[in-house]
mmCIF file with all atom_site columns, C-alpha atoms in Angstrom:
data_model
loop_
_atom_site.group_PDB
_atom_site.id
_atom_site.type_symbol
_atom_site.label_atom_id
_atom_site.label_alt_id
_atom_site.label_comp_id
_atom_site.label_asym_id
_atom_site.label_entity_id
_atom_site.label_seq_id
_atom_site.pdbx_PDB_ins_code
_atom_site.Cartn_x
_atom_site.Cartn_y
_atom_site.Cartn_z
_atom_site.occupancy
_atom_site.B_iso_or_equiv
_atom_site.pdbx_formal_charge
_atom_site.auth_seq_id
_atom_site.auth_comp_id
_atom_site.auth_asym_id
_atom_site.auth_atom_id
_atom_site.pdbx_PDB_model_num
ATOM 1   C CA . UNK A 1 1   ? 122.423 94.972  114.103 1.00 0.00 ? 1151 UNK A CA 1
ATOM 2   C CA . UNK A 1 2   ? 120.775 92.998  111.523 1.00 0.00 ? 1152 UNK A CA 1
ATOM 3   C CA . UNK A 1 3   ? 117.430 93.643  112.389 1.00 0.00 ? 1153 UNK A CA 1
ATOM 4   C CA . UNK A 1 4   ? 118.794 97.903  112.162 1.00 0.00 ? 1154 UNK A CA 1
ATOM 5   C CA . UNK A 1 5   ? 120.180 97.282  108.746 1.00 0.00 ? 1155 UNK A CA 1
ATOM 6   C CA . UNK A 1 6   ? 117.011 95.520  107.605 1.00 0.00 ? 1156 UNK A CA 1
ATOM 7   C CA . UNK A 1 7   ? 115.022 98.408  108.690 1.00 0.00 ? 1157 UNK A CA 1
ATOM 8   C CA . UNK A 1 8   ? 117.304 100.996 107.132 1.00 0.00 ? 1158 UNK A CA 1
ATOM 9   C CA . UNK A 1 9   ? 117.183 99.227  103.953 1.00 0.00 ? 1159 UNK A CA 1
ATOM 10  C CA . UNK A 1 10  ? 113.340 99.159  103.833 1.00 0.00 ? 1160 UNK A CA 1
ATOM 11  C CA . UNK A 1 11  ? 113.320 103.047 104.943 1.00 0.00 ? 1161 UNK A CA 1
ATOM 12  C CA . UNK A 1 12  ? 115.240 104.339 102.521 1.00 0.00 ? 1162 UNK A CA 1
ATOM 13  C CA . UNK A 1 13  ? 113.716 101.889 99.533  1.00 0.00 ? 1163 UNK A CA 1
ATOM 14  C CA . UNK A 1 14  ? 110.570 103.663 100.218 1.00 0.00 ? 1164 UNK A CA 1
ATOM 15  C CA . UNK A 1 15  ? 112.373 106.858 100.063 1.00 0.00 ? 1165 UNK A CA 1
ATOM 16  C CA . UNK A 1 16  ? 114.071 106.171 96.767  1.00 0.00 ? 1166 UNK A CA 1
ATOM 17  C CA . UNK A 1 17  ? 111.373 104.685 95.282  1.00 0.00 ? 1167 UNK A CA 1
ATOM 18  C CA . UNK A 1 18  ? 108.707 107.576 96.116  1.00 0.00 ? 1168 UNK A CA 1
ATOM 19  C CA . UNK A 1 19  ? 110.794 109.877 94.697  1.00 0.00 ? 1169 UNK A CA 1
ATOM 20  C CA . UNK A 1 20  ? 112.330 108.145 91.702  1.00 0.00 ? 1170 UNK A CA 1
ATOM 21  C CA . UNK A 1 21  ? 109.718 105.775 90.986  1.00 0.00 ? 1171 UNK A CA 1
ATOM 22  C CA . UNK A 1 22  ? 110.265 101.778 91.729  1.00 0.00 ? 1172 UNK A CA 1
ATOM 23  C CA . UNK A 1 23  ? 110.801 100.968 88.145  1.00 0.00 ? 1173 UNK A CA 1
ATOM 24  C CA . UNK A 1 24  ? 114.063 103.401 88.464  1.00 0.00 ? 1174 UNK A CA 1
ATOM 25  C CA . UNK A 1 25  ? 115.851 101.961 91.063  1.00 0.00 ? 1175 UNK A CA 1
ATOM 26  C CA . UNK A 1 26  ? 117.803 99.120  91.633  1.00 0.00 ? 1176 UNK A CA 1
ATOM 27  C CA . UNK A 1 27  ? 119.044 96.783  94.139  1.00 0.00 ? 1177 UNK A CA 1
ATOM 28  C CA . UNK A 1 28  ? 122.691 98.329  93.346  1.00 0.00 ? 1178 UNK A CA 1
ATOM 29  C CA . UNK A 1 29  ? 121.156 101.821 93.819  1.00 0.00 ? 1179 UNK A CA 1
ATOM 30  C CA . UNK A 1 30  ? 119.292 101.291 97.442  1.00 0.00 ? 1180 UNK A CA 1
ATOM 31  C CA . UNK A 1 31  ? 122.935 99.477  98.519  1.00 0.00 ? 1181 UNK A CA 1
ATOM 32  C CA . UNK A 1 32  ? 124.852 102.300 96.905  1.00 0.00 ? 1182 UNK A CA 1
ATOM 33  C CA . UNK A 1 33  ? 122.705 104.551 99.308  1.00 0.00 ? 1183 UNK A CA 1
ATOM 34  C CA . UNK A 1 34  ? 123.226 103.154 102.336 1.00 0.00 ? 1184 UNK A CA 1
ATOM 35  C CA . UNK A 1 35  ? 126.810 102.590 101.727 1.00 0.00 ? 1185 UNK A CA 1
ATOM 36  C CA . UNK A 1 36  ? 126.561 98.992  101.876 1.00 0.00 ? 1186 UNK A CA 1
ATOM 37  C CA . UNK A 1 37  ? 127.839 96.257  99.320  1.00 0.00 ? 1187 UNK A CA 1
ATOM 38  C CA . UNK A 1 38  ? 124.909 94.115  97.038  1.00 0.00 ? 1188 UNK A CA 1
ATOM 39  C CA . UNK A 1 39  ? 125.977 91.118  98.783  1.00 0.00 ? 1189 UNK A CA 1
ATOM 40  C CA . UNK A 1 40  ? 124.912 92.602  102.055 1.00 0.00 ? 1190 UNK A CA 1
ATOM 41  C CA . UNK A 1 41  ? 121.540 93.753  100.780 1.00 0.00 ? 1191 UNK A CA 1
ATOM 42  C CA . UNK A 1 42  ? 121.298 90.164  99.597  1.00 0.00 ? 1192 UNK A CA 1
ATOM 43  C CA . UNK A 1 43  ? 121.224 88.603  102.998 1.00 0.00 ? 1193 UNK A CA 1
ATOM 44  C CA . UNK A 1 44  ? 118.533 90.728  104.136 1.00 0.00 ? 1194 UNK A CA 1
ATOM 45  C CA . UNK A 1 45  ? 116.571 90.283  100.866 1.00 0.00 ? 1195 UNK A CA 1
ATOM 46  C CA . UNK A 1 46  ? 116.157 87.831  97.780  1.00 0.00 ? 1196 UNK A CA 1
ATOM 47  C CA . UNK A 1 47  ? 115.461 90.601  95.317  1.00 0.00 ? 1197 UNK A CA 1
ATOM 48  C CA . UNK A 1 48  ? 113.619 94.151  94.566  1.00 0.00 ? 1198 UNK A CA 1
ATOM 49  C CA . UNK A 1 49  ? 110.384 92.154  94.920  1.00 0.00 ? 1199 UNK A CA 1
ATOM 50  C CA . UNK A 1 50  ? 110.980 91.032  97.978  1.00 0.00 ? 1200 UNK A CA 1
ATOM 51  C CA . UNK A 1 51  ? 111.861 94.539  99.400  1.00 0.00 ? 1201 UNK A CA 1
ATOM 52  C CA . UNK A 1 52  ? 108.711 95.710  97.672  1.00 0.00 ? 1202 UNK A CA 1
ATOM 53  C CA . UNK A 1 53  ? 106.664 92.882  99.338  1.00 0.00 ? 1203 UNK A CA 1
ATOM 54  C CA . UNK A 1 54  ? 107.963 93.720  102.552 1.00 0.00 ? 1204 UNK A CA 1
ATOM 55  C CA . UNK A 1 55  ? 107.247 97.687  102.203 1.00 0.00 ? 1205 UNK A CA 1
ATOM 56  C CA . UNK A 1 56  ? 103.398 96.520  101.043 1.00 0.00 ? 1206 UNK A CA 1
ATOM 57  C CA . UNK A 1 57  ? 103.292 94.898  104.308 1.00 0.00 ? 1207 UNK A CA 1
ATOM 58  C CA . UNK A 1 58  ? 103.737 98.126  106.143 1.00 0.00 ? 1208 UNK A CA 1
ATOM 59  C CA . UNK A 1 59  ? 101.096 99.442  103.514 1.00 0.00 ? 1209 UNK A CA 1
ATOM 60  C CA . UNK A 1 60  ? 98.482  96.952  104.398 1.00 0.00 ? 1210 UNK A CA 1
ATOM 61  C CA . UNK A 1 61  ? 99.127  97.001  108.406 1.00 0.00 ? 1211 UNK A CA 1
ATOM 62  C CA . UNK A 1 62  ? 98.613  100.733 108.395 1.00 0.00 ? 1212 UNK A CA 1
ATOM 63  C CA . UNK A 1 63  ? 95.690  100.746 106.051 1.00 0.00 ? 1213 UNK A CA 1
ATOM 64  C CA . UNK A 1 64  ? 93.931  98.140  107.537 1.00 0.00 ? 1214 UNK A CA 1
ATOM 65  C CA . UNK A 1 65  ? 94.195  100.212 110.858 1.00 0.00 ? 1215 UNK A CA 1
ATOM 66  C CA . UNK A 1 66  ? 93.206  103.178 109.233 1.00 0.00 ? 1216 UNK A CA 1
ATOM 67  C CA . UNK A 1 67  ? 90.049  101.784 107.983 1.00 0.00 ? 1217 UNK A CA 1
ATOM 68  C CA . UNK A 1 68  ? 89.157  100.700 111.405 1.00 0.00 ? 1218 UNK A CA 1
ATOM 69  C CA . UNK A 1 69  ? 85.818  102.082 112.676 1.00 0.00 ? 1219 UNK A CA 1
ATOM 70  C CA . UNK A 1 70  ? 84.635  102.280 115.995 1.00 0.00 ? 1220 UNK A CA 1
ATOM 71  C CA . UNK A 1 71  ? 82.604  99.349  116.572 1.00 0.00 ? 1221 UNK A CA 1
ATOM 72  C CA . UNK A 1 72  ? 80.651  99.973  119.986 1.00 0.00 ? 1222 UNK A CA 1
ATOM 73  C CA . UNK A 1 73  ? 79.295  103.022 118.557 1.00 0.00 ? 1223 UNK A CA 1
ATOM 74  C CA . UNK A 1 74  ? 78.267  104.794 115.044 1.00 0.00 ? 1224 UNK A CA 1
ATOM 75  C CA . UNK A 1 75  ? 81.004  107.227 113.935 1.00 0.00 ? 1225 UNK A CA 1
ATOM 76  C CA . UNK A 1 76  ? 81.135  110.799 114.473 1.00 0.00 ? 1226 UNK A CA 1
ATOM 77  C CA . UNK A 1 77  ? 82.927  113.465 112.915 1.00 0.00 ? 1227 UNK A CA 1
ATOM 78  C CA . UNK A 1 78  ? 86.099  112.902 114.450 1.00 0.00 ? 1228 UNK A CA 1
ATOM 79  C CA . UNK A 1 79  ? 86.189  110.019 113.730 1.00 0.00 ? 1229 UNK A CA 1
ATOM 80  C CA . UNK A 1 80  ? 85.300  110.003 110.096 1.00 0.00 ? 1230 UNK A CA 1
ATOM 81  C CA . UNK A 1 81  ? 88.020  113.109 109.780 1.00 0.00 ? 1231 UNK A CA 1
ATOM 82  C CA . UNK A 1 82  ? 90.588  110.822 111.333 1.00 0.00 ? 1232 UNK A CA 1
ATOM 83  C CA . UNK A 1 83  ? 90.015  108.031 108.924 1.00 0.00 ? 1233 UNK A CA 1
ATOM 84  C CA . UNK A 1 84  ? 90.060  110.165 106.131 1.00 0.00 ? 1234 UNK A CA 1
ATOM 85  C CA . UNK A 1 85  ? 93.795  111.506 107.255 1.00 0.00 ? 1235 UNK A CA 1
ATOM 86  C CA . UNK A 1 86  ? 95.204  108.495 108.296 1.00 0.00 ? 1236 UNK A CA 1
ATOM 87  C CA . UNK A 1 87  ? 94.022  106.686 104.334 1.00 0.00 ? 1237 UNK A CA 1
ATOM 88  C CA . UNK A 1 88  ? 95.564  110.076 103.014 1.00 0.00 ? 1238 UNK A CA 1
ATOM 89  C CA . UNK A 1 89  ? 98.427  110.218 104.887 1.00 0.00 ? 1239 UNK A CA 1
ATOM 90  C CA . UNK A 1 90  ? 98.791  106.219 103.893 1.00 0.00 ? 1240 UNK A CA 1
ATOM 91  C CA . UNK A 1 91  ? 98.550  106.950 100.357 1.00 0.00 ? 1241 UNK A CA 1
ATOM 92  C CA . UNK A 1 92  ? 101.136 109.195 100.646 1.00 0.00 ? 1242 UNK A CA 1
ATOM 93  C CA . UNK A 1 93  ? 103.517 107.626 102.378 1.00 0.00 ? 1243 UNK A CA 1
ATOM 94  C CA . UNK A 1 94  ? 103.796 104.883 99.982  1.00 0.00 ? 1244 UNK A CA 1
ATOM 95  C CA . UNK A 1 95  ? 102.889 106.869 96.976  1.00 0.00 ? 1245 UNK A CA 1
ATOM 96  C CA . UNK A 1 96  ? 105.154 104.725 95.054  1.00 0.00 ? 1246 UNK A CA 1
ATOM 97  C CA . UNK A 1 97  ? 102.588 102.049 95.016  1.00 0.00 ? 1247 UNK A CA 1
ATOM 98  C CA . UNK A 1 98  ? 99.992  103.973 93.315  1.00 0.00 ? 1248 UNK A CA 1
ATOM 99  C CA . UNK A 1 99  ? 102.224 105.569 90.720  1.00 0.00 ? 1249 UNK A CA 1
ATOM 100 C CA . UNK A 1 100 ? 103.984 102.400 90.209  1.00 0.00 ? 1250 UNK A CA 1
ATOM 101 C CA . UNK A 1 101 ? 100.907 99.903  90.745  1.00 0.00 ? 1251 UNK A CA 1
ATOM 102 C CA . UNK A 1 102 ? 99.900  98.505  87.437  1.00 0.00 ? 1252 UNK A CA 1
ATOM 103 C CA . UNK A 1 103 ? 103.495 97.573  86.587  1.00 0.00 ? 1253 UNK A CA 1
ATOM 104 C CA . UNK A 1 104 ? 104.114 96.236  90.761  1.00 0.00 ? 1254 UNK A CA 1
ATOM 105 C CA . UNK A 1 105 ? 100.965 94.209  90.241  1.00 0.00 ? 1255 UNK A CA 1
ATOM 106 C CA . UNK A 1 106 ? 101.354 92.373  86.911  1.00 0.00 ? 1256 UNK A CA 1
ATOM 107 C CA . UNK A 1 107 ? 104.983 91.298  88.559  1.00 0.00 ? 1257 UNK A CA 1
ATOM 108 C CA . UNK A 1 108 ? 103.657 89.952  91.407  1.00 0.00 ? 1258 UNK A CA 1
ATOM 109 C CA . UNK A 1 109 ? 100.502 87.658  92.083  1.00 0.00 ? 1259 UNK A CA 1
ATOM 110 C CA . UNK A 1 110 ? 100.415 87.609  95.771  1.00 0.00 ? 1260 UNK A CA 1
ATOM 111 C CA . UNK A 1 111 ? 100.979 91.604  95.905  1.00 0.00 ? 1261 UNK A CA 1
ATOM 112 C CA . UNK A 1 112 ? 98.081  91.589  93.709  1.00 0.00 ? 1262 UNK A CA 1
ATOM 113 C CA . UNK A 1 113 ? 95.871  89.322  95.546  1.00 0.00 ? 1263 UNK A CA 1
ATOM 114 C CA . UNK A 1 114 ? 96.832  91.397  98.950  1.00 0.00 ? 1264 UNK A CA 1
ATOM 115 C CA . UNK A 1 115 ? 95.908  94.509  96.977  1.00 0.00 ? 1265 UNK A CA 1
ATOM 116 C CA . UNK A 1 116 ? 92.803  93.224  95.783  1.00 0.00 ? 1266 UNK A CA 1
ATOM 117 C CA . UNK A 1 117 ? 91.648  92.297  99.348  1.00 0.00 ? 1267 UNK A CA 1
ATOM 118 C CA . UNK A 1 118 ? 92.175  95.501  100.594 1.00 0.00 ? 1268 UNK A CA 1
ATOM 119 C CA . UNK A 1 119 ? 89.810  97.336  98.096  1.00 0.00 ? 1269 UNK A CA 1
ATOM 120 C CA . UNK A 1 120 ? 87.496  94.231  99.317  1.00 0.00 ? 1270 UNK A CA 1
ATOM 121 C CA . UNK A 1 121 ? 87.814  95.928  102.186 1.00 0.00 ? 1271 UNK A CA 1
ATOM 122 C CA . UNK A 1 122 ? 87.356  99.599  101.148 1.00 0.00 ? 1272 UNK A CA 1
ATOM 123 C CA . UNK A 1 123 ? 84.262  98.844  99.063  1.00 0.00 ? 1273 UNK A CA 1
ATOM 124 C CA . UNK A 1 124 ? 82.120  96.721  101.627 1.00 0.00 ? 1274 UNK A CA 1
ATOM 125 C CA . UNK A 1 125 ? 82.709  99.385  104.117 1.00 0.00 ? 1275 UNK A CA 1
ATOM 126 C CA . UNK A 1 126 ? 81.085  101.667 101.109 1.00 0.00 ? 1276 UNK A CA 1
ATOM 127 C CA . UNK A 1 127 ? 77.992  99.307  100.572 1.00 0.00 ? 1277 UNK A CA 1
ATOM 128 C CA . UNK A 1 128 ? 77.743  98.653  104.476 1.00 0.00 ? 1278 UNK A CA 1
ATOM 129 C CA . UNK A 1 129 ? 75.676  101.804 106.027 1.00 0.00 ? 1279 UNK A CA 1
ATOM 130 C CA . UNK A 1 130 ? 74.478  102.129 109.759 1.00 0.00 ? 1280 UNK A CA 1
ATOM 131 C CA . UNK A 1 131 ? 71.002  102.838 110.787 1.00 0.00 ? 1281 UNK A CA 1
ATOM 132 C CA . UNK A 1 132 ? 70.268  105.642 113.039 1.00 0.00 ? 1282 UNK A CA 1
ATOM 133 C CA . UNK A 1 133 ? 67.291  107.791 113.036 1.00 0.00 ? 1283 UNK A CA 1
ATOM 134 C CA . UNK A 1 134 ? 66.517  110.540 110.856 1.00 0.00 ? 1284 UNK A CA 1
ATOM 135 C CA . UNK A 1 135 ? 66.197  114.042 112.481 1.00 0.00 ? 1285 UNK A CA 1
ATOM 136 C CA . UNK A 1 136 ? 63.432  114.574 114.414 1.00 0.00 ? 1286 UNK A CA 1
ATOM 137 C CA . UNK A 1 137 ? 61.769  111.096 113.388 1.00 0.00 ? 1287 UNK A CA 1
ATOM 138 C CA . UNK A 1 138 ? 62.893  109.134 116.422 1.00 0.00 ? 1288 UNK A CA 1
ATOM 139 C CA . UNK A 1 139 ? 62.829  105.224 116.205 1.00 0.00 ? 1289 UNK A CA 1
ATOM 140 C CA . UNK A 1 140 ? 60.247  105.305 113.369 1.00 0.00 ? 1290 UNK A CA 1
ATOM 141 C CA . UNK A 1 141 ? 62.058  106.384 110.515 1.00 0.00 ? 1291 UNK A CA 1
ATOM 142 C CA . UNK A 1 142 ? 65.685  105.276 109.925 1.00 0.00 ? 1292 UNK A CA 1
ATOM 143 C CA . UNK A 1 143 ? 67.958  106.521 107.174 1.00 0.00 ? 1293 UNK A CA 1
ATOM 144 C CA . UNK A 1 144 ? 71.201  105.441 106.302 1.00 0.00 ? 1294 UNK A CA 1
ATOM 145 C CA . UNK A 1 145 ? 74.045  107.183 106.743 1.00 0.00 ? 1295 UNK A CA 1
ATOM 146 C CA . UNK A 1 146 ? 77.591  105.683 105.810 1.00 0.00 ? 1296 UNK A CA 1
ATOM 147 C CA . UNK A 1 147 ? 80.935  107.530 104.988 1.00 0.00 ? 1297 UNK A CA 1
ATOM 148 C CA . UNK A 1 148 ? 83.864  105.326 104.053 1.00 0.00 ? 1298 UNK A CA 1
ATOM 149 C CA . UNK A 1 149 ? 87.209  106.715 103.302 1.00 0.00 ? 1299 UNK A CA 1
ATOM 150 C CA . UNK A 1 150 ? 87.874  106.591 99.064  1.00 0.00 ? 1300 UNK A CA 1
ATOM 151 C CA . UNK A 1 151 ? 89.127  103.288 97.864  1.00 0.00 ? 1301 UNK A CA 1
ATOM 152 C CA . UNK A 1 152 ? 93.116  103.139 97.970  1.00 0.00 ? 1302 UNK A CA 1
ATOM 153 C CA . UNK A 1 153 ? 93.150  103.727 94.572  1.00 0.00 ? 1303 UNK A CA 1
ATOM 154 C CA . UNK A 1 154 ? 91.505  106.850 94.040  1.00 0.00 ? 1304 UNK A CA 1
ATOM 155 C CA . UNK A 1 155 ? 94.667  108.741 93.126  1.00 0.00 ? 1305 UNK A CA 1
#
């Protein structure tokens, strides 16, 4: 039961704040919500932060699996399509840390250090190409070709 009413509280934080904006809601408003007192919000977490810290968590999980490439093999259009959804549908999903970010970030250090590693992330796939042969070169000529998905930011 506790581990349903931690869940619930994180779902509809990230519903609330997506729509309202993080710096609009309270504590009082997510309990208010789900029809549960403060107190019991409490047990499940310290504070707004730590609701938001838990929701970036789910953030960086799924983005770090959506900027998974296929390793054994270079890329192909499928694939770079699906990447490009899954970062989309991502950014959506938790639009509330892009609208909200600069204010989230100065708040927190950690969140911002998490952040930071994830546009690590984004930008050495960008500077990172793979080799393949150019068309109708064969082995002899090689030219780059990379596609990374834009940085998490670029909304």
């Amino acid at each position: 039961m506790a581990r349903q009413t931690r869940k619930r509280i994180l779902d509809a934080s990230l519903a609330m704040f997506n729509a309202q904006g993080e710096p609009n809601v309270t504590t009082n408003h997510i309990a208010d919500e789900l029809e549960i007192s403060p107190g019991n919000l409490y047990y499940h977490f310290r504070n707004k932060d730590d609701i938001i810290e838990q929701l970036f968590a789910r953030y960086e999980e799924r983005m770090d699996a959506a900027l998974e490439t296929p390793s054994a093999r270079l890329p192909g259009l499928e694939d770079i399509w699906l990447q490009l959804h899954l970062v989309f549908e991502c950014i959506w999903d938790y639009r509330f840390l892009y609208r909200d970010l600069v204010e989230i970030l100065s708040r927190n250090r950690r969140l911002r250090l998490r952040f930071a590693r994830i546009l690590k992330r984004a930008d050495e796939q960008a500077h990172t190409g793979h080799a393949r042969p150019g068309p109708g070169r064969g082995d002899a000529r090689l030219r780059r070709t990379s596609w990374t998905p834009p940085p998490p930011t670029s909304w």
